[in-house]
Amino acid sequence: MTAGVITLIVFLCILGVAALHDNIVPPSHLQTIDPAQVSQTPPFDKPGLRKTGPKQYEAYLVAHIFAFTPESITVPAGSTVTFYATSPDVVHGFFIAGTAINMMVVPGWVSDDSHTFTKSGTYLLLCNEYCGSGHHFMYGKIVVQ
Ligand code: CUA
C-alpha cells in the first residue's frame, strides 16, 4: 500500500514537471488560433476544401457543438487530403473511419493530419471525444468518388 502510494506520487510529480516545466504539447499542435475568433480567422472564416495541386487538397473544418462545418467533403479517388481542424468551444475528436486519422481538436490549437484516399466510397467522420449532450449526433462524411 505504502509502496503503491509512493509510486503514484513519484509518477504524478514526473508527469507534472514534464507537462508544466517542459511545456510539452502534442507534435501536430504547432499552430495556435484564438478560439473566440475562429469564425473571423482565415482560413477558418470560410471552412471547406482547397485544391493545392493535382489530387492534392487541404480541408479546413471547424468542429463545434455538435457538428462539423462543412459536414461533407467530396474528393476524387487517389486524392491526398490534409485536414486542418479547430474548435471554437470544447474539445472534440476527429476520427475518419477506415483511415489512420484520429486527432483531438482542442480550442486554441489547429490539428492537422493527411491521408491518401485510394478507394472510393463514403468515409464517416466522427467525433470520438465526449463533448456534451449532442456528442453522439456529431458526425460528417468524406465522399471519395
Ligand atoms: Cu464533439 Cu463529441
PDB file of C-alpha atoms in Angstrom, residues 48-61 73-84 94 96 99 101 103 112-118 123 141-145:
ATOM      1  CA  GLY A  48     -14.042  23.886 -46.769  1.00  0.00           C
ATOM      2  CA  LEU A  49     -11.866  22.300 -49.412  1.00  0.00           C
ATOM      3  CA  ARG A  50      -8.959  23.966 -51.273  1.00  0.00           C
ATOM      4  CA  LYS A  51      -7.212  22.345 -54.236  1.00  0.00           C
ATOM      5  CA  THR A  52      -3.446  22.771 -53.891  1.00  0.00           C
ATOM      6  CA  GLY A  53      -2.230  20.576 -56.756  1.00  0.00           C
ATOM      7  CA  PRO A  54      -3.104  17.549 -58.874  1.00  0.00           C
ATOM      8  CA  LYS A  55      -5.059  15.285 -56.494  1.00  0.00           C
ATOM      9  CA  GLN A  56      -3.817  17.387 -53.555  1.00  0.00           C
ATOM     10  CA  TYR A  57      -6.254  19.111 -51.260  1.00  0.00           C
ATOM     11  CA  GLU A  58      -6.406  20.959 -47.992  1.00  0.00           C
ATOM     12  CA  ALA A  59      -9.616  20.667 -45.986  1.00  0.00           C
ATOM     13  CA  TYR A  60     -10.378  23.201 -43.263  1.00  0.00           C
ATOM     14  CA  LEU A  61     -13.033  22.072 -40.807  1.00  0.00           C
ATOM     15  CA  ILE A  73     -16.346  16.950 -48.299  1.00  0.00           C
ATOM     16  CA  THR A  74     -16.060  15.358 -51.746  1.00  0.00           C
ATOM     17  CA  VAL A  75     -12.744  14.487 -53.436  1.00  0.00           C
ATOM     18  CA  PRO A  76     -11.761  12.247 -56.375  1.00  0.00           C
ATOM     19  CA  ALA A  77     -10.274   8.815 -55.631  1.00  0.00           C
ATOM     20  CA  GLY A  78      -6.495   8.899 -55.274  1.00  0.00           C
ATOM     21  CA  SER A  79      -6.531  12.327 -53.611  1.00  0.00           C
ATOM     22  CA  THR A  80      -4.279  13.227 -50.744  1.00  0.00           C
ATOM     23  CA  VAL A  81      -6.148  15.432 -48.310  1.00  0.00           C
ATOM     24  CA  THR A  82      -4.536  17.338 -45.461  1.00  0.00           C
ATOM     25  CA  PHE A  83      -7.151  18.051 -42.820  1.00  0.00           C
ATOM     26  CA  TYR A  84      -6.914  21.108 -40.584  1.00  0.00           C
ATOM     27  CA  PHE A  94     -11.725  13.979 -35.390  1.00  0.00           C
ATOM     28  CA  ILE A  96     -12.178   9.185 -40.039  1.00  0.00           C
ATOM     29  CA  THR A  99      -8.111   5.649 -42.108  1.00  0.00           C
ATOM     30  CA  ILE A 101      -6.725   9.869 -38.982  1.00  0.00           C
ATOM     31  CA  MET A 103      -6.999  13.643 -33.815  1.00  0.00           C
ATOM     32  CA  ASP A 112      -3.637  18.560 -38.852  1.00  0.00           C
ATOM     33  CA  ASP A 113      -3.083  15.193 -40.475  1.00  0.00           C
ATOM     34  CA  SER A 114      -3.265  13.863 -44.002  1.00  0.00           C
ATOM     35  CA  HIS A 115      -4.472  10.770 -45.787  1.00  0.00           C
ATOM     36  CA  THR A 116      -4.483   9.465 -49.370  1.00  0.00           C
ATOM     37  CA  PHE A 117      -7.914   8.100 -50.266  1.00  0.00           C
ATOM     38  CA  THR A 118      -7.156   5.312 -52.735  1.00  0.00           C
ATOM     39  CA  TYR A 123     -15.935   7.624 -45.071  1.00  0.00           C
ATOM     40  CA  LYS A 141     -18.518  12.462 -44.100  1.00  0.00           C
ATOM     41  CA  ILE A 142     -15.757  12.364 -46.676  1.00  0.00           C
ATOM     42  CA  VAL A 143     -17.088  11.258 -50.072  1.00  0.00           C
ATOM     43  CA  VAL A 144     -14.438   9.773 -52.385  1.00  0.00           C
ATOM     44  CA  GLN A 145     -15.603   9.412 -55.984  1.00  0.00           C
TER      45      GLN A 145
END
